[in-house]
């Protein structure tokens, strides 16, 4: 994120990549308590013909002034959107939290259907999911700041970053729409040169932006009374090619030396139904047949024992 100082305070500019489709860009929250920074949304001039934006009737075109404001945009192809933040403290990593929600379904191509990349599941994870009757995918969004690409937003099962590239992920946050009250995701990261950062929960940002600071470790875990009702599959790739997962949380992942930086991250959340208990077999009792026991229906001849005769007294 680039920052500058203007007559009315600080200015920061970032880019956001959007895919083909219809989206709602929401001003979700701000960490600046005294005055909410303003967010100006504009389109890269090279993409002006393929992106259309609609703002609330009472809002100034192109401006999100406070949490709760939103912009609806449609993109006919992949495009870059410019996000300019104005106000004191806007250069803080969590000064403004924006959420990008897809409003439409992906349209299949004429020749062949386009599928969102699915998260591959390791054999042991797949076997476990097969045993979990009624398991279903839960909507999860991953937002992050990637070197030279700016802020990116992906869904569950999609890569944040390029697993075949070297551009570092500098920070990320999770969004869980309609999250139940009794479960949450705790996650955190370690920064190269700074060490482990405090864990946060869904909705909070970890890491940095535009500070050339690399993430060299990540942690994820499900917490809460209902944590056992969900499974979180994590997959991560580091700059040296080290690939972790897919594996079930809780996880604490980092490269072999601790100097490798994170280049790609992929998550998938699933709600699992309690497994049906295996039928309990009645205990088998070993039985032995006494040698003296006769088969059913066959009677052994009786054996008569007689007392020895005693000679009568004369």
Short mmCIF file of C-alpha atoms in Angstrom, two decimals:
data_model
loop_
_atom_site.label_atom_id
_atom_site.label_comp_id
_atom_site.label_asym_id
_atom_site.label_seq_id
_atom_site.Cartn_x
_atom_site.Cartn_y
_atom_site.Cartn_z
CA UNK A 1 0.00 0.00 0.00
CA UNK A 2 1.37 3.38 -0.94
CA UNK A 3 0.87 6.22 1.53
CA UNK A 4 1.16 9.96 1.16
CA UNK A 5 0.13 13.05 3.14
CA UNK A 6 -2.44 15.50 1.82
CA UNK A 7 -3.94 18.67 3.19
CA UNK A 8 -6.75 16.67 4.76
CA UNK A 9 -4.64 13.86 6.18
CA UNK A 10 -3.13 10.67 4.86
CA UNK A 11 -3.84 8.95 1.57
CA UNK A 12 -3.28 5.30 0.70
CA UNK A 13 -3.92 3.52 -2.59
CA UNK A 14 -4.25 -0.18 -3.24
CA UNK A 15 -5.47 -2.35 -6.10
CA UNK A 16 -8.06 -5.11 -6.01
CA UNK A 17 -8.55 -7.75 -8.66
CA UNK A 18 -12.11 -8.83 -9.49
CA UNK A 19 -13.17 -11.70 -11.70
CA UNK A 20 -15.97 -11.73 -14.25
CA UNK A 21 -19.33 -11.44 -12.48
CA UNK A 22 -21.43 -9.27 -10.15
CA UNK A 23 -20.14 -8.27 -6.72
CA UNK A 24 -21.01 -6.17 -3.70
CA UNK A 25 -18.07 -4.30 -2.17
CA UNK A 26 -18.92 -3.54 1.44
CA UNK A 27 -17.26 -1.14 3.86
CA UNK A 28 -17.31 -3.63 6.74
CA UNK A 29 -15.31 -1.98 9.55
CA UNK A 30 -12.60 0.46 10.50
CA UNK A 31 -10.00 0.42 13.24
CA UNK A 32 -9.83 4.22 13.34
CA UNK A 33 -12.04 5.31 16.23
CA UNK A 34 -12.10 9.08 15.92
CA UNK A 35 -13.12 9.45 12.24
CA UNK A 36 -13.84 6.76 9.69
CA UNK A 37 -11.57 7.05 6.65
CA UNK A 38 -13.33 7.58 3.33
CA UNK A 39 -12.95 4.94 0.65
CA UNK A 40 -12.94 6.02 -3.00
CA UNK A 41 -13.63 3.23 -5.48
CA UNK A 42 -12.58 3.69 -9.09
CA UNK A 43 -11.71 1.55 -12.08
CA UNK A 44 -8.35 1.19 -13.73
CA UNK A 45 -8.66 3.33 -16.92
CA UNK A 46 -7.66 0.31 -18.99
CA UNK A 47 -10.69 -1.59 -17.62
CA UNK A 48 -13.22 1.25 -17.65
CA UNK A 49 -15.26 -0.32 -20.45
CA UNK A 50 -15.77 -3.67 -18.73
CA UNK A 51 -16.68 -2.56 -15.18
CA UNK A 52 -19.85 -0.76 -14.07
CA UNK A 53 -20.50 0.45 -10.52
CA UNK A 54 -23.67 1.46 -8.68
CA UNK A 55 -23.78 3.34 -5.37
CA UNK A 56 -26.62 4.14 -2.96
CA UNK A 57 -29.00 6.94 -4.08
CA UNK A 58 -27.89 9.31 -1.31
CA UNK A 59 -24.19 8.54 -1.62
CA UNK A 60 -21.65 10.44 -3.67
CA UNK A 61 -20.67 8.40 -6.69
CA UNK A 62 -17.48 6.51 -6.05
CA UNK A 63 -17.29 7.16 -2.28
CA UNK A 64 -17.88 4.85 0.70
CA UNK A 65 -17.90 7.11 3.74
CA UNK A 66 -18.50 4.77 6.66
CA UNK A 67 -19.01 1.12 7.63
CA UNK A 68 -22.24 -0.15 6.12
CA UNK A 69 -21.85 1.63 2.79
CA UNK A 70 -21.53 -0.54 -0.29
CA UNK A 71 -20.99 -0.50 -4.01
CA UNK A 72 -22.43 -2.99 -6.50
CA UNK A 73 -20.19 -3.67 -9.47
CA UNK A 74 -20.40 -5.82 -12.55
CA UNK A 75 -17.36 -6.93 -14.53
CA UNK A 76 -17.56 -8.46 -17.98
CA UNK A 77 -14.01 -9.76 -17.60
CA UNK A 78 -11.24 -9.81 -15.00
CA UNK A 79 -10.35 -6.26 -14.06
CA UNK A 80 -8.44 -4.08 -11.59
CA UNK A 81 -10.28 -1.78 -9.20
CA UNK A 82 -8.44 1.06 -7.46
CA UNK A 83 -9.16 1.60 -3.76
CA UNK A 84 -8.10 5.01 -2.41
CA UNK A 85 -8.41 5.57 1.35
CA UNK A 86 -8.44 9.10 2.74
CA UNK A 87 -8.08 10.07 6.39
CA UNK A 88 -5.82 9.95 9.40
CA UNK A 89 -4.50 6.50 10.20
CA UNK A 90 -5.43 5.05 6.83
CA UNK A 91 -1.95 3.57 6.43
CA UNK A 92 -2.58 1.15 9.29
CA UNK A 93 -2.93 -2.49 8.17
CA UNK A 94 -6.45 -2.79 9.60
CA UNK A 95 -7.58 0.82 9.08
CA UNK A 96 -10.34 -0.27 6.71
CA UNK A 97 -11.87 -3.71 6.23
CA UNK A 98 -13.59 -4.26 2.90
CA UNK A 99 -15.58 -7.36 1.98
CA UNK A 100 -16.23 -8.46 -1.59
CA UNK A 101 -19.33 -10.68 -1.96
CA UNK A 102 -20.28 -12.42 -5.19
CA UNK A 103 -23.94 -11.81 -6.02
CA UNK A 104 -24.30 -14.07 -9.03
CA UNK A 105 -23.35 -17.58 -9.95
CA UNK A 106 -20.44 -18.19 -12.24
CA UNK A 107 -21.62 -18.50 -15.84
CA UNK A 108 -20.36 -21.59 -17.67
CA UNK A 109 -18.55 -21.06 -20.91
CA UNK A 110 -20.24 -22.16 -24.16
CA UNK A 111 -17.69 -24.81 -24.95
CA UNK A 112 -17.15 -26.32 -21.53
CA UNK A 113 -18.33 -25.55 -18.02
CA UNK A 114 -16.00 -23.44 -15.93
CA UNK A 115 -15.48 -24.79 -12.46
CA UNK A 116 -14.01 -23.02 -9.52
CA UNK A 117 -10.80 -24.77 -8.55
CA UNK A 118 -11.66 -27.28 -5.87
CA UNK A 119 -9.45 -28.02 -2.93
CA UNK A 120 -7.85 -31.37 -3.45
CA UNK A 121 -8.19 -33.61 -0.43
CA UNK A 122 -5.53 -36.04 0.68
CA UNK A 123 -6.55 -39.71 0.83
CA UNK A 124 -6.75 -39.77 4.61
CA UNK A 125 -8.84 -36.59 4.69
CA UNK A 126 -11.05 -37.84 1.86
CA UNK A 127 -11.65 -41.11 3.64
CA UNK A 128 -12.62 -39.28 6.79
CA UNK A 129 -15.02 -37.00 4.91
CA UNK A 130 -16.62 -40.01 3.23
CA UNK A 131 -17.33 -41.44 6.65
CA UNK A 132 -18.95 -38.19 7.80
CA UNK A 133 -22.47 -38.58 6.52
CA UNK A 134 -24.15 -35.33 5.56
CA UNK A 135 -20.95 -33.24 5.36
CA UNK A 136 -21.39 -30.03 3.37
CA UNK A 137 -19.14 -27.17 2.35
CA UNK A 138 -19.50 -23.95 4.35
CA UNK A 139 -19.02 -20.53 2.76
CA UNK A 140 -15.63 -19.12 3.73
CA UNK A 141 -13.83 -16.12 2.21
CA UNK A 142 -10.13 -15.45 2.35
CA UNK A 143 -8.79 -11.95 1.72
CA UNK A 144 -5.14 -11.09 1.58
CA UNK A 145 -2.48 -8.67 0.38
CA UNK A 146 -0.08 -10.22 -2.13
CA UNK A 147 3.18 -8.66 -3.27
CA UNK A 148 2.79 -6.75 -6.59
CA UNK A 149 -0.87 -7.79 -6.87
CA UNK A 150 -2.50 -5.85 -4.06
CA UNK A 151 -5.60 -6.96 -2.19
CA UNK A 152 -7.20 -10.19 -3.41
CA UNK A 153 -10.39 -11.99 -2.41
CA UNK A 154 -11.02 -15.72 -2.94
CA UNK A 155 -13.59 -18.24 -1.80
CA UNK A 156 -13.25 -21.54 -0.03
CA UNK A 157 -11.20 -24.04 -2.00
CA UNK A 158 -9.45 -21.31 -4.03
CA UNK A 159 -5.80 -20.28 -3.87
CA UNK A 160 -4.81 -16.95 -2.35
CA UNK A 161 -1.53 -16.27 -4.11
CA UNK A 162 0.19 -18.34 -6.77
CA UNK A 163 1.44 -21.79 -5.69
CA UNK A 164 3.81 -21.76 -8.67
CA UNK A 165 5.11 -18.23 -8.05
CA UNK A 166 7.34 -16.43 -5.57
CA UNK A 167 5.29 -13.33 -4.69
CA UNK A 168 4.83 -13.24 -0.92
CA UNK A 169 1.56 -13.08 0.96
CA UNK A 170 2.00 -10.18 3.38
CA UNK A 171 -1.24 -10.51 5.35
CA UNK A 172 -4.70 -12.08 5.26
CA UNK A 173 -8.08 -12.26 6.97
CA UNK A 174 -11.00 -14.71 7.04
CA UNK A 175 -14.70 -13.98 6.63
CA UNK A 176 -17.32 -16.56 7.66
CA UNK A 177 -20.80 -15.35 6.66
CA UNK A 178 -23.55 -16.43 9.07
CA UNK A 179 -21.05 -17.95 11.47
CA UNK A 180 -22.77 -19.79 14.35
CA UNK A 181 -22.24 -18.33 17.81
CA UNK A 182 -20.55 -21.36 19.35
CA UNK A 183 -17.70 -21.86 16.88
CA UNK A 184 -14.92 -19.71 15.45
CA UNK A 185 -11.57 -19.97 13.69
CA UNK A 186 -8.42 -18.81 15.44
CA UNK A 187 -5.52 -18.06 13.12
CA UNK A 188 -2.21 -16.27 13.18
CA UNK A 189 1.12 -15.90 11.47
CA UNK A 190 4.80 -15.45 12.09
CA UNK A 191 6.65 -12.59 10.39
CA UNK A 192 10.21 -12.95 9.21
CA UNK A 193 12.39 -10.98 11.61
CA UNK A 194 9.58 -10.29 14.08
CA UNK A 195 8.44 -13.74 15.13
CA UNK A 196 5.01 -15.04 16.04
CA UNK A 197 2.13 -12.53 16.08
CA UNK A 198 -0.90 -12.87 18.39
CA UNK A 199 -3.70 -15.09 17.10
CA UNK A 200 -6.94 -13.46 15.95
CA UNK A 201 -10.44 -14.71 15.09
CA UNK A 202 -12.67 -14.47 12.01
CA UNK A 203 -12.95 -10.93 10.66
CA UNK A 204 -9.53 -9.73 11.84
CA UNK A 205 -6.41 -9.12 9.76
CA UNK A 206 -2.99 -10.61 10.48
CA UNK A 207 0.29 -9.57 8.90
CA UNK A 208 1.16 -6.32 7.13
CA UNK A 209 0.60 -4.48 3.85
CA UNK A 210 3.22 -2.91 1.59
CA UNK A 211 5.98 -3.20 4.16
CA UNK A 212 7.98 -5.88 2.34
CA UNK A 213 7.51 -8.08 5.39
CA UNK A 214 7.20 -11.80 4.66
CA UNK A 215 5.08 -14.38 6.48
CA UNK A 216 7.14 -17.45 7.35
CA UNK A 217 4.55 -19.41 9.32
CA UNK A 218 0.77 -19.79 9.73
CA UNK A 219 -1.50 -21.41 12.30
CA UNK A 220 -5.18 -22.37 12.13
CA UNK A 221 -7.54 -24.02 14.60
CA UNK A 222 -11.26 -24.37 15.21
CA UNK A 223 -12.39 -23.17 18.63
CA UNK A 224 -15.64 -23.07 20.58
CA UNK A 225 -18.17 -25.52 21.98
CA UNK A 226 -19.28 -26.64 18.50
CA UNK A 227 -15.81 -26.86 16.96
CA UNK A 228 -16.11 -30.63 16.57
CA UNK A 229 -19.06 -30.14 14.20
CA UNK A 230 -16.74 -28.62 11.56
CA UNK A 231 -13.52 -29.52 9.79
CA UNK A 232 -11.07 -27.00 8.36
CA UNK A 233 -8.73 -28.24 5.63
CA UNK A 234 -5.57 -26.17 5.16
CA UNK A 235 -3.09 -26.18 2.28
CA UNK A 236 -0.01 -23.92 2.13
CA UNK A 237 3.02 -23.47 -0.11
CA UNK A 238 6.27 -21.70 0.72
CA UNK A 239 8.89 -20.02 -1.46
CA UNK A 240 11.26 -23.00 -1.50
CA UNK A 241 8.56 -25.28 -2.88
CA UNK A 242 7.63 -26.83 0.46
CA UNK A 243 3.98 -27.87 0.21
CA UNK A 244 1.83 -28.69 3.22
CA UNK A 245 -1.52 -30.41 3.08
CA UNK A 246 -4.26 -30.73 2.50
CA UNK A 247 -4.39 -31.34 6.23
CA UNK A 248 -6.96 -30.86 8.97
CA UNK A 249 -6.67 -28.06 11.50
CA UNK A 250 -5.24 -27.50 14.06
CA UNK A 251 -2.01 -26.85 12.15
CA UNK A 252 1.19 -24.87 12.67
CA UNK A 253 3.01 -24.66 9.33
CA UNK A 254 6.37 -23.20 8.37
CA UNK A 255 9.26 -23.97 6.01
CA UNK A 256 12.15 -26.29 6.88
CA UNK A 257 14.51 -23.49 7.97
CA UNK A 258 12.03 -20.79 8.99
CA UNK A 259 13.39 -18.41 6.33
CA UNK A 260 10.97 -19.44 3.58
CA UNK A 261 8.03 -17.10 2.97
CA UNK A 262 4.40 -17.99 2.29
CA UNK A 263 3.36 -17.71 -1.38
CA UNK A 264 -0.01 -19.47 -1.49
CA UNK A 265 -2.77 -20.43 0.92
CA UNK A 266 -5.97 -22.41 0.41
CA UNK A 267 -8.72 -23.25 2.91
CA UNK A 268 -11.93 -25.22 2.89
CA UNK A 269 -14.48 -25.40 5.70
CA UNK A 270 -16.94 -28.27 6.03
CA UNK A 271 -19.81 -28.93 8.40
CA UNK A 272 -19.82 -32.56 9.42
CA UNK A 273 -22.65 -34.58 10.87
CA UNK A 274 -21.91 -36.80 13.82
CA UNK A 275 -20.85 -40.19 12.61
CA UNK A 276 -23.26 -43.03 13.07
CA UNK A 277 -21.96 -45.30 15.81
CA UNK A 278 -20.79 -48.66 14.58
CA UNK A 279 -23.10 -51.51 15.54
CA UNK A 280 -21.96 -53.14 18.72
CA UNK A 281 -21.63 -56.86 18.45
CA UNK A 282 -22.66 -59.00 21.38
CA UNK A 283 -19.60 -60.35 23.16
CA UNK A 284 -18.72 -63.78 22.04
CA UNK A 285 -18.37 -66.26 24.86
CA UNK A 286 -16.12 -69.20 24.22
CA UNK A 287 -17.78 -72.47 25.09
CA UNK A 288 -16.23 -75.85 25.63
CA UNK A 289 -17.93 -79.15 25.62
CA UNK A 290 -17.12 -81.46 28.46
CA UNK A 291 -15.88 -84.81 27.30
CA UNK A 292 -18.58 -86.36 29.44
CA UNK A 293 -21.31 -84.30 27.77
CA UNK A 294 -23.37 -86.34 25.40
CA UNK A 295 -24.57 -85.05 22.09
CA UNK A 296 -28.16 -83.88 22.07
CA UNK A 297 -30.52 -86.78 21.64
CA UNK A 298 -27.93 -89.43 22.45
CA UNK A 299 -27.93 -90.92 25.92
CA UNK A 300 -24.81 -92.50 27.32
CA UNK A 301 -25.24 -95.78 29.19
CA UNK A 302 -25.44 -95.27 32.90
CA UNK A 303 -22.47 -96.36 34.94
CA UNK A 304 -23.40 -98.06 38.22
CA UNK A 305 -21.04 -97.96 41.12
CA UNK A 306 -21.54 -100.62 43.74
CA UNK A 307 -20.14 -100.57 47.25
CA UNK A 308 -17.78 -103.49 47.96
CA UNK A 309 -19.35 -106.33 49.78
CA UNK A 310 -18.35 -106.79 53.39
CA UNK A 311 -18.16 -110.32 54.77
CA UNK A 312 -20.79 -110.95 57.39
CA UNK A 313 -19.57 -111.39 60.91
CA UNK A 314 -19.43 -114.98 62.00
#
